[in-house]
Tab-separated table of C-alpha atoms in Angstrom:
chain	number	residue	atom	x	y	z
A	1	UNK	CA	30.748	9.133	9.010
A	2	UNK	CA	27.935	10.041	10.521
A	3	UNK	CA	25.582	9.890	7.424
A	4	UNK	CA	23.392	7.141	8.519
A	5	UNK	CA	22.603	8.105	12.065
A	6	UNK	CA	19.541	9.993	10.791
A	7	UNK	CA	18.395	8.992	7.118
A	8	UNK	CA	17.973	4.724	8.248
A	9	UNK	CA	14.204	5.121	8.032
A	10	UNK	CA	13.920	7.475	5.269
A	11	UNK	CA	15.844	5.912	3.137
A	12	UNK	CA	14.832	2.179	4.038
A	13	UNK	CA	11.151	3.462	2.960
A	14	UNK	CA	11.978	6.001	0.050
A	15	UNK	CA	14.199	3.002	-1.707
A	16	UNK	CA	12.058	-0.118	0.063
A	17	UNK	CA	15.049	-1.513	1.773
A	18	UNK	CA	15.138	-4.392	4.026
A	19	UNK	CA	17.396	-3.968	7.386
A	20	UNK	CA	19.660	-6.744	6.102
A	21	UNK	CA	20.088	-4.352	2.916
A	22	UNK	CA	20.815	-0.665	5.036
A	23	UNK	CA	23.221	-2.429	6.923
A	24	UNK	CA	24.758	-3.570	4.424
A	25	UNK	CA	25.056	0.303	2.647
A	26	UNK	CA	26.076	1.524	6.299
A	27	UNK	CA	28.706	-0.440	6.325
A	28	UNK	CA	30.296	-0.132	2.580
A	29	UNK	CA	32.040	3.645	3.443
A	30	UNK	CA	33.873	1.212	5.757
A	31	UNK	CA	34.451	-1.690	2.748
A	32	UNK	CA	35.362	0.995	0.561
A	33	UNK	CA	37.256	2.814	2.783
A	34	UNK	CA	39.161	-0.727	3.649
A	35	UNK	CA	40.409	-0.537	-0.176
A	36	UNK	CA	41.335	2.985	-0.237
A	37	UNK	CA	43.917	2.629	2.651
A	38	UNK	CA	45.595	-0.249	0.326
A	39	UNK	CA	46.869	2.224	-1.602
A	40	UNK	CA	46.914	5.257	0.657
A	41	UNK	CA	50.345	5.024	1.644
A	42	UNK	CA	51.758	3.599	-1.856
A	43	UNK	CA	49.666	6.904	-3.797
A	44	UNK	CA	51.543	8.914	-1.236
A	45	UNK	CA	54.884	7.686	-1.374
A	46	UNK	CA	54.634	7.880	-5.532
A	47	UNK	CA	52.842	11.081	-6.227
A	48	UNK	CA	52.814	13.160	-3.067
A	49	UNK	CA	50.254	14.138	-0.734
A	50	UNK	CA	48.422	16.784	-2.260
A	51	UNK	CA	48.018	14.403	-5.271
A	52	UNK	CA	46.811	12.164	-2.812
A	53	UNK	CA	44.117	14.516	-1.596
A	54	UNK	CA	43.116	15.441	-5.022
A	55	UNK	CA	42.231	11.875	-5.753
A	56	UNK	CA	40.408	11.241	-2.632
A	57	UNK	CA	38.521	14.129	-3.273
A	58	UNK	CA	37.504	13.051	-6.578
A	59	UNK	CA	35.855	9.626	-5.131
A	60	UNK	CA	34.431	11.618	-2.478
A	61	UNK	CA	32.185	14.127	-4.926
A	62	UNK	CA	31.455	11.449	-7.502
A	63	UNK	CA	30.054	9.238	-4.605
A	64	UNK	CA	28.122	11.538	-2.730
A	65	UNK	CA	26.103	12.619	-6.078
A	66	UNK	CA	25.847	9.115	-6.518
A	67	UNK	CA	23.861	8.455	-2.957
A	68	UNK	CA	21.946	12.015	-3.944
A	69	UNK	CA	20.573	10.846	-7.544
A	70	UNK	CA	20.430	6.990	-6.592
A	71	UNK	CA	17.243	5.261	-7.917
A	72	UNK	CA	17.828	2.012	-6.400
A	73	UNK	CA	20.125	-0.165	-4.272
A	74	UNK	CA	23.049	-0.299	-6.611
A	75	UNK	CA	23.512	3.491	-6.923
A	76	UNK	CA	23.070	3.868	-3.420
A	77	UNK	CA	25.641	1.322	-3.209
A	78	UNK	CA	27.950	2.370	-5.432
A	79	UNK	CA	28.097	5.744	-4.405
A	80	UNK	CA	28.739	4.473	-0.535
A	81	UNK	CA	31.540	2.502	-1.540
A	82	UNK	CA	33.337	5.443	-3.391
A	83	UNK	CA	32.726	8.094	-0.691
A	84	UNK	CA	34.319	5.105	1.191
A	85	UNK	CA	37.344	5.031	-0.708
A	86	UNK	CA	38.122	8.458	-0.760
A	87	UNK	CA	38.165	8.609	3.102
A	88	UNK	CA	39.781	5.742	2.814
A	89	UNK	CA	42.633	7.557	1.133
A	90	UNK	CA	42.455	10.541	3.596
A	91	UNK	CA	42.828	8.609	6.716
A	92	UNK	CA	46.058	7.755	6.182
A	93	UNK	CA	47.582	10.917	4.106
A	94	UNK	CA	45.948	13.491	6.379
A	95	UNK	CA	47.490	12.590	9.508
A	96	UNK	CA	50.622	11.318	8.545
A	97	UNK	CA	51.562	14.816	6.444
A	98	UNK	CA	50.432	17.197	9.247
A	99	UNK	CA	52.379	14.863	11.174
A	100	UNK	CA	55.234	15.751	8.852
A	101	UNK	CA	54.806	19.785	8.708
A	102	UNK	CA	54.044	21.111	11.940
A	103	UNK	CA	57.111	21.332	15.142
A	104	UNK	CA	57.497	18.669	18.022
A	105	UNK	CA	55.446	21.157	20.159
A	106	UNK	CA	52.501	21.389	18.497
A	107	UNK	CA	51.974	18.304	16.569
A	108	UNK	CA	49.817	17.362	18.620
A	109	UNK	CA	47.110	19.502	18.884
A	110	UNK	CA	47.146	20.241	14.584
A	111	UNK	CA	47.013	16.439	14.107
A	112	UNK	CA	43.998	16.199	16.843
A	113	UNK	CA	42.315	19.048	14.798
A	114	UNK	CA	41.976	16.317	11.597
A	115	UNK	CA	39.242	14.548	14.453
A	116	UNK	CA	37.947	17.871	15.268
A	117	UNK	CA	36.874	18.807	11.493
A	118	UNK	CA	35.679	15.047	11.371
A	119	UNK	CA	33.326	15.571	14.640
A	120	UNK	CA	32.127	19.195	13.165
A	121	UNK	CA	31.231	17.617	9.807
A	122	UNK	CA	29.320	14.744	11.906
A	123	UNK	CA	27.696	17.655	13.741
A	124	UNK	CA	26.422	19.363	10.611
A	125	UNK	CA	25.234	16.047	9.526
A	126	UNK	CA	23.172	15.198	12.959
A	127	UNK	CA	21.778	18.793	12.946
A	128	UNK	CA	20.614	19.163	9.490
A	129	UNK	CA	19.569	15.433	9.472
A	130	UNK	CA	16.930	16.383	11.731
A	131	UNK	CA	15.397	18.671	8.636
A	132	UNK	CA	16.744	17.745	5.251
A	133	UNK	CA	15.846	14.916	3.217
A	134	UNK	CA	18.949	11.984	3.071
A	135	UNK	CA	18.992	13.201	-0.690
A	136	UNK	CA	20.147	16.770	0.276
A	137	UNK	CA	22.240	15.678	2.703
A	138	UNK	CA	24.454	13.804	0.722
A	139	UNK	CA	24.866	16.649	-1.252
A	140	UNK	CA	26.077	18.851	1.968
A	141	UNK	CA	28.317	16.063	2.092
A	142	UNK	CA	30.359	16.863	-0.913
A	143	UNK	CA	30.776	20.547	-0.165
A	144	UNK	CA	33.980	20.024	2.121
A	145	UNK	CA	35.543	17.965	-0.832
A	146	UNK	CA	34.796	20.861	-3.010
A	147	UNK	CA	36.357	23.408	-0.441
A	148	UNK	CA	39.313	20.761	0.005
A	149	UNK	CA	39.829	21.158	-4.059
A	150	UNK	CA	40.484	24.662	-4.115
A	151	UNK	CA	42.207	24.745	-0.710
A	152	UNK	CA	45.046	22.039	-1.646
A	153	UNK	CA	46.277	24.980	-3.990
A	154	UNK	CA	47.296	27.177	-1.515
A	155	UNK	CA	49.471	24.653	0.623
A	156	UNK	CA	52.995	23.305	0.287
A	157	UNK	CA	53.652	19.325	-0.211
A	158	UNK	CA	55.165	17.475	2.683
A	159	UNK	CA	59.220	18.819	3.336
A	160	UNK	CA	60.156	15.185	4.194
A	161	UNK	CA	58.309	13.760	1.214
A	162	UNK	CA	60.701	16.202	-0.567
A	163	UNK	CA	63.635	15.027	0.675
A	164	UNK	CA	63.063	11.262	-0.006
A	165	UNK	CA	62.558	12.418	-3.791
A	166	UNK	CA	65.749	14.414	-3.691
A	167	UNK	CA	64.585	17.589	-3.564
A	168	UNK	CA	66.420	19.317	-1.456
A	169	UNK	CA	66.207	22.978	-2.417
A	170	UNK	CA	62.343	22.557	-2.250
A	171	UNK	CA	62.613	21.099	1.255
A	172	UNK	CA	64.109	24.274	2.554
A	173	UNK	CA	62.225	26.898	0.751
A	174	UNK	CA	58.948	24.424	2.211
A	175	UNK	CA	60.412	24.767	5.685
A	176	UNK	CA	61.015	28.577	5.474
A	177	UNK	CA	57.444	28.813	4.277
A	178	UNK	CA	55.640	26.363	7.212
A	179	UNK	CA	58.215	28.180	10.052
A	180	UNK	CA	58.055	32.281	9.080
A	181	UNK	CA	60.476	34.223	7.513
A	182	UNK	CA	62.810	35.015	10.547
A	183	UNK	CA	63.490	31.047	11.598
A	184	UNK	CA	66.045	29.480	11.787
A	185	UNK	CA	65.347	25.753	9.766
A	186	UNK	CA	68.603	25.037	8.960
A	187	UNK	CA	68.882	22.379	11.913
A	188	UNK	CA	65.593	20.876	11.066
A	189	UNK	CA	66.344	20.426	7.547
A	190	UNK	CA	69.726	18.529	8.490
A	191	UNK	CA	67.680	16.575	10.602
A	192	UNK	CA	65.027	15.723	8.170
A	193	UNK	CA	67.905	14.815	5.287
A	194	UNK	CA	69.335	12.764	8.075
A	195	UNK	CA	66.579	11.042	8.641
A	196	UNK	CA	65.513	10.077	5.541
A	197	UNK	CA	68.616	9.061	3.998
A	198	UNK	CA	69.302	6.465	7.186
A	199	UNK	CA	65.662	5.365	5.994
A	200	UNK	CA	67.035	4.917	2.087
A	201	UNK	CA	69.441	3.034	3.439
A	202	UNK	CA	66.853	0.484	4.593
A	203	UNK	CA	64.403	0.874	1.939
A	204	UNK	CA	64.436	-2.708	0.546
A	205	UNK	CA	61.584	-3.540	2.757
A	206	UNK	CA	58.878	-6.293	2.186
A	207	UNK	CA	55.881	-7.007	3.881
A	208	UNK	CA	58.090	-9.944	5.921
A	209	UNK	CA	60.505	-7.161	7.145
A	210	UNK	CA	57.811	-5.187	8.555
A	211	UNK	CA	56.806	-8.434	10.973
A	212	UNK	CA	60.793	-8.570	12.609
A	213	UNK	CA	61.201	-8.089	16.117
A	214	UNK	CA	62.412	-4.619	16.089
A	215	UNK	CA	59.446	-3.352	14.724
A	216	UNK	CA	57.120	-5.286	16.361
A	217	UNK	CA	56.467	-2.849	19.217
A	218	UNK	CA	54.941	-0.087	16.970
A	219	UNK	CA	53.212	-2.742	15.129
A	220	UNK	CA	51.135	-3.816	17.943
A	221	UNK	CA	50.666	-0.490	19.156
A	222	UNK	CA	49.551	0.575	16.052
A	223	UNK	CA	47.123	-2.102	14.736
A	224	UNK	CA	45.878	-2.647	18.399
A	225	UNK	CA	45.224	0.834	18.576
A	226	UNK	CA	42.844	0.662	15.409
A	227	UNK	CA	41.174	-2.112	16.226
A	228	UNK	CA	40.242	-0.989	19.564
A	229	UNK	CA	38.998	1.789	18.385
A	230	UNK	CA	36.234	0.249	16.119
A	231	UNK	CA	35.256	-2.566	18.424
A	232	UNK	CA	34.917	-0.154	20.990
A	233	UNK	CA	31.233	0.907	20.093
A	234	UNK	CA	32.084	4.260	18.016
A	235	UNK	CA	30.438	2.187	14.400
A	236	UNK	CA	27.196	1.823	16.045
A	237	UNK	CA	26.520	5.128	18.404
A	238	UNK	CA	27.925	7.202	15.896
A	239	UNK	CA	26.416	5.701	12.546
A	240	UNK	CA	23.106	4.165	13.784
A	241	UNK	CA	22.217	6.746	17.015
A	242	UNK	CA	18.390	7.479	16.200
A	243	UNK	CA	17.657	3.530	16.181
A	244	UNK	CA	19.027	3.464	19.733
A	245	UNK	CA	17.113	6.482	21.152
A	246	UNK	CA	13.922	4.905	19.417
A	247	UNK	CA	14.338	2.077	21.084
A	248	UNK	CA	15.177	2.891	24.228
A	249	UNK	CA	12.072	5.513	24.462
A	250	UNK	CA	13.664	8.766	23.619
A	251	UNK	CA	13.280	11.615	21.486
A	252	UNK	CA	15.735	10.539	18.390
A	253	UNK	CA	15.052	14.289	17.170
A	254	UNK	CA	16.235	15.882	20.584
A	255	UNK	CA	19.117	13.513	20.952
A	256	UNK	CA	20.554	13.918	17.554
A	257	UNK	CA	19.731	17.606	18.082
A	258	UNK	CA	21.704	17.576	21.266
A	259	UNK	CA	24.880	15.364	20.340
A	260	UNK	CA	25.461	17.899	16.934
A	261	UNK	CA	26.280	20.785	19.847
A	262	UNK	CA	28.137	18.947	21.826
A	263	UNK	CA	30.426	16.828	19.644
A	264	UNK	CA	32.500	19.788	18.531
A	265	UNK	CA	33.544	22.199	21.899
A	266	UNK	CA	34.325	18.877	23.446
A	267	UNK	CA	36.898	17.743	20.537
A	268	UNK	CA	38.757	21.507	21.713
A	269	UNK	CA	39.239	20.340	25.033
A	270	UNK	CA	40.797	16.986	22.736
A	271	UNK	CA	42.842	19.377	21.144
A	272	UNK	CA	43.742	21.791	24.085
A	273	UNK	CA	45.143	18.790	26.501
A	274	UNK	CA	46.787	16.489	23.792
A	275	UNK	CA	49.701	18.318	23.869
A	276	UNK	CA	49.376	19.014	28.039
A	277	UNK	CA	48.645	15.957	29.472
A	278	UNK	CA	50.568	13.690	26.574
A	279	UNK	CA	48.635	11.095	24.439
A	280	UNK	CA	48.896	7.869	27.223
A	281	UNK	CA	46.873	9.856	29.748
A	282	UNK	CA	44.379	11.176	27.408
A	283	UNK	CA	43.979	8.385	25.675
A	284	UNK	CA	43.670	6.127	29.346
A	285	UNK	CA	41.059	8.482	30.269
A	286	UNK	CA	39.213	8.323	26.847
A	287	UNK	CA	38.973	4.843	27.591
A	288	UNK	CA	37.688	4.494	31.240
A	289	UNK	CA	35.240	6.992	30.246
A	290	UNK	CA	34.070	4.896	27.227
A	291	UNK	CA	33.683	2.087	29.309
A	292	UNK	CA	31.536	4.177	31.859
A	293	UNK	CA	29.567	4.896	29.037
A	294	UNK	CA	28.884	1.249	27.229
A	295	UNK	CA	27.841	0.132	31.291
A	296	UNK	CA	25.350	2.908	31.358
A	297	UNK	CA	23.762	1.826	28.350
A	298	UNK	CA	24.040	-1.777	29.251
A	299	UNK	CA	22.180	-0.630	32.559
A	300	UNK	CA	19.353	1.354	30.588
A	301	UNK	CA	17.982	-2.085	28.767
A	302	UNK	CA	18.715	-4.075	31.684
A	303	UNK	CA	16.167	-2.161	33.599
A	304	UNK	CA	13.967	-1.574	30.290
A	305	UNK	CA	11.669	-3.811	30.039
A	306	UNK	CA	11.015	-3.372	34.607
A	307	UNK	CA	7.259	-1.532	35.434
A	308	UNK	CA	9.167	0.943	38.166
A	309	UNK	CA	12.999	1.239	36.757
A	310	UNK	CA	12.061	1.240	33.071
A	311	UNK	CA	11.037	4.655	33.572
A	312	UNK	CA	14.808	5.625	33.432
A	313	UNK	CA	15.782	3.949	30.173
A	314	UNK	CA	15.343	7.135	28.553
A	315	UNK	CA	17.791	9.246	30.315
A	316	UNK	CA	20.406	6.399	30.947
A	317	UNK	CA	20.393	5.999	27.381
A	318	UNK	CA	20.530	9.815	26.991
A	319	UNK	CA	23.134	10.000	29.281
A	320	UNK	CA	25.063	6.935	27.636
A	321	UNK	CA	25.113	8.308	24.321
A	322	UNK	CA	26.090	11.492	25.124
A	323	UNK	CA	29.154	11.108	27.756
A	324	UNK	CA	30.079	8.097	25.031
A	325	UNK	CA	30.488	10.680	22.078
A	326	UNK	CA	32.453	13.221	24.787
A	327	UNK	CA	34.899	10.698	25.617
A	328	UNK	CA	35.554	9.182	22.578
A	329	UNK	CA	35.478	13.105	20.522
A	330	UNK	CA	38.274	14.239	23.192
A	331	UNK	CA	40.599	10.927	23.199
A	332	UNK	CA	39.946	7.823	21.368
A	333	UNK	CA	38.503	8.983	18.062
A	334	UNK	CA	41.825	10.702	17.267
A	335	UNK	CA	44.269	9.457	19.559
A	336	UNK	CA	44.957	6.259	17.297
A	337	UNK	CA	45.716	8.257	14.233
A	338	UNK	CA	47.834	10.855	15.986
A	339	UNK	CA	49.971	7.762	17.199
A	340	UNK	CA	50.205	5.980	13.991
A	341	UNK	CA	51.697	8.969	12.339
A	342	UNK	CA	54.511	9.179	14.453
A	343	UNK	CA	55.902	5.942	15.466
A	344	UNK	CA	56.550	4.294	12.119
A	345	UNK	CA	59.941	5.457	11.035
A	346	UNK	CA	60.370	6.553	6.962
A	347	UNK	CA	61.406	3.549	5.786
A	348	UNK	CA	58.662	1.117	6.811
A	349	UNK	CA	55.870	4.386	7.055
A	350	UNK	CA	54.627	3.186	3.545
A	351	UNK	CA	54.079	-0.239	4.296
A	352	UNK	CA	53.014	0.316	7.849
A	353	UNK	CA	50.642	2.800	7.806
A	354	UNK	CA	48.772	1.014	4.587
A	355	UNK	CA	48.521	-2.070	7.169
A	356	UNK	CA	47.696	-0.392	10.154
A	357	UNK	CA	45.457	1.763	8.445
A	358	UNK	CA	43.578	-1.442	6.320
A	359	UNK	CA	42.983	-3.240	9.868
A	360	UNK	CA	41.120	-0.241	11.048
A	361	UNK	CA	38.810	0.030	7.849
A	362	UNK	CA	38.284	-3.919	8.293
A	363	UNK	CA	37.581	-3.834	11.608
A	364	UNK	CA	34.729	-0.908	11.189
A	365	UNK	CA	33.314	-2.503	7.945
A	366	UNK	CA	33.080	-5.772	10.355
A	367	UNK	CA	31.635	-3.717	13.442
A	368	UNK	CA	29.566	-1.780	11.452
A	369	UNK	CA	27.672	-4.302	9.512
A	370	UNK	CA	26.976	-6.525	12.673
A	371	UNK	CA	25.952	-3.351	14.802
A	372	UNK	CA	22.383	-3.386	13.912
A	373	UNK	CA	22.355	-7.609	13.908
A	374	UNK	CA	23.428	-7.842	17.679
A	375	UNK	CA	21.404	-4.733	18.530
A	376	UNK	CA	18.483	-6.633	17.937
A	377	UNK	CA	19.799	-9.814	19.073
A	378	UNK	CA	20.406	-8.267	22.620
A	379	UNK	CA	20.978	-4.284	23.238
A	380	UNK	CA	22.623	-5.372	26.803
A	381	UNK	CA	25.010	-7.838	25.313
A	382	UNK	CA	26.012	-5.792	22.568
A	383	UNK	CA	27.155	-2.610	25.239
A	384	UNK	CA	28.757	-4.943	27.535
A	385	UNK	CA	30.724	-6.450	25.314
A	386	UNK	CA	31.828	-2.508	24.116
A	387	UNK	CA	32.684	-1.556	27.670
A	388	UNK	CA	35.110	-4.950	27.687
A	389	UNK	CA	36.604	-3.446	24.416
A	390	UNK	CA	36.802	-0.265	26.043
A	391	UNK	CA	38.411	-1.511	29.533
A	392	UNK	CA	41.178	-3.299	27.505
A	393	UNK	CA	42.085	-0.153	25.631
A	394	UNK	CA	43.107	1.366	29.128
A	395	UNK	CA	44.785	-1.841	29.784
A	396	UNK	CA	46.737	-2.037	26.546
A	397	UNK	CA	47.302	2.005	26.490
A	398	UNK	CA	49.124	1.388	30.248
A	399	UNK	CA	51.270	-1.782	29.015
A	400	UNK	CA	52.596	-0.755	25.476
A	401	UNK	CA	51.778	2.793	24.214
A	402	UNK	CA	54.593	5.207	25.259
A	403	UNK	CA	53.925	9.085	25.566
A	404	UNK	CA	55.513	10.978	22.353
A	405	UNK	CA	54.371	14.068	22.970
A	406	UNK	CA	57.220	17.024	22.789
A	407	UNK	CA	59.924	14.610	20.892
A	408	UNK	CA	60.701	15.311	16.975
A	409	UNK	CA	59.218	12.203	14.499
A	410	UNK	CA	63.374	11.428	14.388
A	411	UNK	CA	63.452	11.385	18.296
A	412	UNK	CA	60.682	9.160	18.713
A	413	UNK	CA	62.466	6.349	16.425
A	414	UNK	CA	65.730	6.409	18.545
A	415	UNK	CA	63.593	6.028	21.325
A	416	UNK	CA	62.400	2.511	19.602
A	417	UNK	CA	65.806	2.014	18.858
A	418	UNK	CA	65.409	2.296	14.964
A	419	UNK	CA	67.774	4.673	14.447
């Protein structure tokens, strides 16, 4: 995700790239990842999560020694687009099945730790961006897939992916496993088989069922969610921060330097108070301090170009960047996919989460190909307009998201009334 933040100049001179051509590559994972999510859901509903993984990880590798050996444009391409893919295949399947495994109380805080792996491999990507050429990085890139290979071993499929393909024994023996050996999952498995089999008895679903008025609650929650979370700035601060420090007068080094230290111990305190203070207050505060953020960077090129005030671009823009990559690291970067996982009951999850998840990939292959367009068009404009984004996700968070924290996945739906 964060690939791009420091190899834009390198590579643009290494490969004699135009800016109209880099934006185009930065914005490609998002493209590619926009096609992967198409058949996220459908590759996890037919073969299984793990199988899922196992896939993903497969475009992942092939496309990150793509980007490492590319010669020209079209391998550089190429290889973006499958990396792209692959994640696109992991954003759904990753949340969604440790969604599925882990109890009411902590669901939470395991789902939030998919965002904290996602800000410590952006991390490792600022820091050793600062000394690496883009060529090496990409192949630090594919270690996690190759970790994620032999890791996906050692872990047990999904027990409510079991039960919709009639295993039951499996499911049990799965639940014993997740649980320990002293607890007591007969009432969870009941619950689970429940579940599901209400959800068979629904499963003639088609795109036009998922747009009926019972389910259009979660719908809006979910694909607002998403696309609030792209518009709201993340594409460009987090893919394209060294332009902005350049031009704003500040050490790109030191910043980048300073945001791969920080990114990480503030997606704990994510992770710690997601299952405290519930996912509408986190997520309300994400926002307002998001917004904060975008204003302060609005502020810094206001004043920019001023003999006395332009003195304090750099450190508004230091500032901006930085509290911006707190807030969203302990709220909104996760928050959105922590939600979707849990409020789309079994029987429209397939078709659902491919949609939900396909409007998010859209929206950041939109935001992140125009980033560096009206960044250069007008730096002020382009942060105000952010901090609107990010003042209606407190708005929209207040008026439609409910709090699910503590409540089982089967809970949650009778609360919509699905069940």
């Amino acid at each position: 995700m964060g690939y791009t933040a420091d190899t834009m100049h390198s590579i643009m001179t290494d490969l004699d790239l135009s800016l109209a051509q880099f934006s185009l590559f930065g914005s490609l994972s998002t493209f590619g990842g926009m096609f992967g999510s198409i058949f996220s859901a459908k590759a996890a509903a037919a073969f299984g999560y793990k199988m899922t993984l196992w896939l993903a990880d497969l475009f992942c590798i092939t496309g990150w020694l793509a980007i490492a050996l590319a010669k020209d444009i079209i391998w550089l391409d190429m290889g973006r687009i499958l990396v792209g893919i692959g994640v696109g295949l992991v954003s759904y399947v990753i949340p969604v099945y440790v969604a599925e495994i882990t109890p009411k109380h902590v669901r939470g805080a395991f789902t939030f730790s998919n965002q904290l792996m996602q800000n410590f491999g952006i991390a490792i990507v600022y820091y050793f961006g600062n000394f690496v050429s883009w060529r090496t990085l990409a192949l630090i890139g594919s270690i996690p897939c190759w970790i994620q290979v032999i890791g996906l071993f050692f872990i047990p499929e999904s027990p409510r992916w079991l039960a919709k393909n009639d295993r039951d024994k499996e499911v049990e023996v799965v639940l014993q496993k997740l649980r320990g050996p002293n607890y007591d999952i007969v009432p969870e498995a009941c619950e689970i088989k429940i579940s599901v089999e209400a959800s068979k008895r629904r499963s003639n679903i088609s795109i036009r069922t998922l747009f009926k008025k019972k389910y259009a609650h979660q719908l809006t929650i979910g694909i607002g969610l998403m696309v609030l979370q792209q518009l709201c700035g993340s594409a460009g601060i987090g893919g394209y921060g060294t332009t902005i420090f350049n031009h704003a007068g500040f050490p790109a080094r030191i910043g980048m330097m300073v945001l791969s230290f920080i990114v990480v111990p503030k997606s704990f305190m994510g992770l710690l108070l997601v299952d405290r203070w519930g996912r509408r207050p986190l997520l309300m505060a994400s926002g307002s301090g998001l917004c904060m953020s975008c204003i302060t960077l609005a502020v810094a090129f206001i004043v920019k170009d001023d003999p006395e005030l332009g003195k304090i671009t750099p450190i508004l823009c230091f500032i901006g960047i930085l509290s911006f990559t707190m807030m969203f690291a302990i709220g909104m970067g996760a928050l959105p996919w922590i939600i979707m996982s849990e409020i789309f009951p079994m029987d429209i999850k397939v078709l659902a989460g491919s949609l939900v998840t396909i409007t998010n990939w859209f929206t950041g292959w939109i935001a992140n190909y125009c980033f560096n367009f009206m960044f250069f068009w007008s730096q002020t404009g382009t942060f105000i307009i952010s901090a609107a984004v990010c003042g209606g996700t407190v708005v929209f968070t207040w008026w439609l998201v409910p709090e699910t924290r503590g409540l089982t996945l089967e809970e949650i739906q009778q609360s919509f009334g699905n069940v």
